Amino acid sequence: MGKLLAVIETNHGTIKFKFFPKEAPGHCRNFIKLAQRGFYNNLIFHRVIKGFMIQGGDPRGDGTGGPGWRVNAEFSKLPHLKGTVSMARSQDINSAGSQFFICLDRQDFLDGKYTVFGQVVLGQNVVDKIGGLPTSPTDRPLQEARMLKVSIELAS
């Protein structure tokens, strides 16, 4: 898993991130399984908060959906840096499913409270572009930010 990359092709460009299987094996396996099944294809980034993060992976597109199962928390000492990929969840720490977010800047208040499972290695400019989209009062982008295809590749 450590030599695999997630490739998120969006309508704004491509994002690639590496996995942290030692720190979050269950979350890495879950994301890879969902990506390989095509689960993320054509889903949107439904939540964008400037200077904070972009969030996607909800099949309903409103922040309430998931894959039909949960993944238990795997908190580690990995910090939430610019480009960190972490699992979204409800107030229940063991409620992660398919929704994930990518940090737009350092977010130390999330450390030890959300499972970090990846780090952007290519396309941070795309993350930043999506993070700069105008949004509604409920943080929904006014311009579509869609994951056209999410796949897994071997790192070179």
XYZ file of C-alpha atoms in Angstrom:
156
model
C 0.000 0.000 0.000
C 2.872 2.374 0.720
C 3.898 2.301 -2.923
C 0.418 3.051 -4.217
C -0.961 6.442 -5.188
C -4.553 7.598 -5.413
C -5.258 9.521 -8.618
C -8.248 11.876 -8.473
C -9.081 13.261 -11.906
C -11.325 16.296 -11.412
C -12.891 18.802 -13.759
C -10.242 21.227 -12.415
C -7.191 18.977 -12.910
C -5.543 15.923 -11.356
C -4.633 15.334 -7.706
C -2.377 12.476 -6.591
C -1.771 11.429 -3.012
C 0.311 8.817 -1.242
C -1.051 6.575 1.497
C 0.057 6.096 5.119
C -0.689 2.359 5.573
C 1.401 2.020 8.738
C -0.585 4.699 10.567
C -4.033 4.034 9.061
C -4.193 0.565 7.447
C -7.975 0.235 7.638
C -8.640 3.650 6.117
C -6.098 3.090 3.341
C -7.642 -0.290 2.473
C -11.132 1.234 2.572
C -10.258 4.110 0.213
C -8.429 1.787 -2.199
C -11.355 -0.667 -2.225
C -13.867 2.112 -2.899
C -11.690 3.626 -5.640
C -11.172 0.257 -7.336
C -14.936 -0.337 -7.309
C -15.542 3.035 -8.998
C -17.406 4.353 -5.948
C -15.886 7.854 -6.147
C -16.300 8.292 -9.907
C -18.476 11.321 -10.727
C -18.959 12.341 -7.090
C -18.531 16.000 -6.167
C -16.587 17.954 -3.608
C -19.736 19.051 -1.783
C -18.077 21.151 0.933
C -15.402 23.810 0.472
C -14.207 26.111 3.238
C -11.618 28.643 2.099
C -8.347 28.330 4.003
C -9.549 25.131 5.703
C -10.385 22.160 3.461
C -12.263 20.608 0.542
C -14.504 17.603 1.247
C -15.937 14.933 -1.045
C -16.798 11.263 -1.287
C -20.497 11.455 -0.450
C -22.724 9.588 -2.939
C -25.649 11.812 -1.906
C -23.633 14.983 -2.394
C -24.994 16.629 0.744
C -22.678 15.403 3.509
C -24.961 12.631 4.775
C -24.051 9.677 2.542
C -21.569 6.848 2.720
C -20.773 3.346 1.499
C -23.039 1.501 3.946
C -20.326 0.641 6.475
C -18.054 2.408 8.940
C -14.327 2.349 9.560
C -13.021 2.633 13.118
C -10.806 5.605 13.947
C -7.044 5.197 13.510
C -5.672 8.335 15.124
C -1.915 8.839 14.923
C 0.721 11.484 15.475
C 0.522 12.531 11.809
C -0.346 16.242 11.637
C -2.954 17.899 9.441
C -0.700 19.856 7.089
C -1.442 21.565 3.783
C -2.323 18.677 1.451
C -3.122 16.163 4.199
C -5.876 13.707 3.259
C -8.051 12.745 6.225
C -11.362 10.957 6.748
C -14.472 12.965 7.485
C -16.819 11.665 10.160
C -19.735 12.649 12.371
C -19.383 13.280 16.116
C -18.987 9.509 16.509
C -15.235 8.965 16.128
C -15.868 5.570 14.496
C -18.264 6.854 11.822
C -15.907 7.346 8.850
C -17.066 5.679 5.645
C -16.271 7.224 2.275
C -16.109 10.975 2.832
C -12.652 12.505 3.004
C -11.164 15.964 3.099
C -7.940 17.571 1.923
C -6.476 20.375 4.022
C -5.810 23.733 2.384
C -3.417 24.758 5.170
C -2.130 23.532 8.547
C -5.078 22.540 10.767
C -3.537 21.589 14.108
C -6.887 21.550 15.927
C -7.764 18.379 13.943
C -4.648 16.464 15.030
C -5.471 13.283 16.937
C -9.201 13.750 16.265
C -9.459 12.730 12.601
C -7.707 9.873 10.800
C -4.915 11.044 8.501
C -4.381 8.461 5.756
C -2.681 10.325 2.921
C -0.718 13.325 1.665
C -0.979 15.113 -1.680
C 2.171 14.626 -3.765
C 0.961 16.184 -7.021
C -1.804 18.647 -7.803
C -1.890 20.774 -4.659
C -2.569 23.640 -7.083
C -5.765 21.810 -8.091
C -6.750 21.392 -4.430
C -6.109 25.116 -3.922
C -8.147 26.002 -7.021
C -11.127 24.005 -5.744
C -10.572 25.513 -2.288
C -10.836 28.990 -3.781
C -14.175 28.445 -5.518
C -17.003 30.736 -4.438
C -19.418 28.990 -2.079
C -22.938 29.261 -0.730
C -23.588 30.140 2.936
C -23.633 26.352 3.568
C -20.097 25.925 2.104
C -21.313 24.287 -1.112
C -19.264 25.346 -4.161
C -21.243 27.519 -6.566
C -19.153 26.085 -9.425
C -19.043 22.320 -9.747
C -15.975 20.484 -8.455
C -16.384 16.895 -9.636
C -14.207 13.803 -9.283
C -14.475 12.429 -12.803
C -12.470 9.307 -11.999
C -10.589 8.039 -8.949
C -8.063 5.264 -9.498
C -5.087 3.628 -7.815
C -1.655 3.396 -9.443
C 1.808 2.185 -8.512
C 4.165 4.975 -7.504
C 7.150 5.247 -9.832
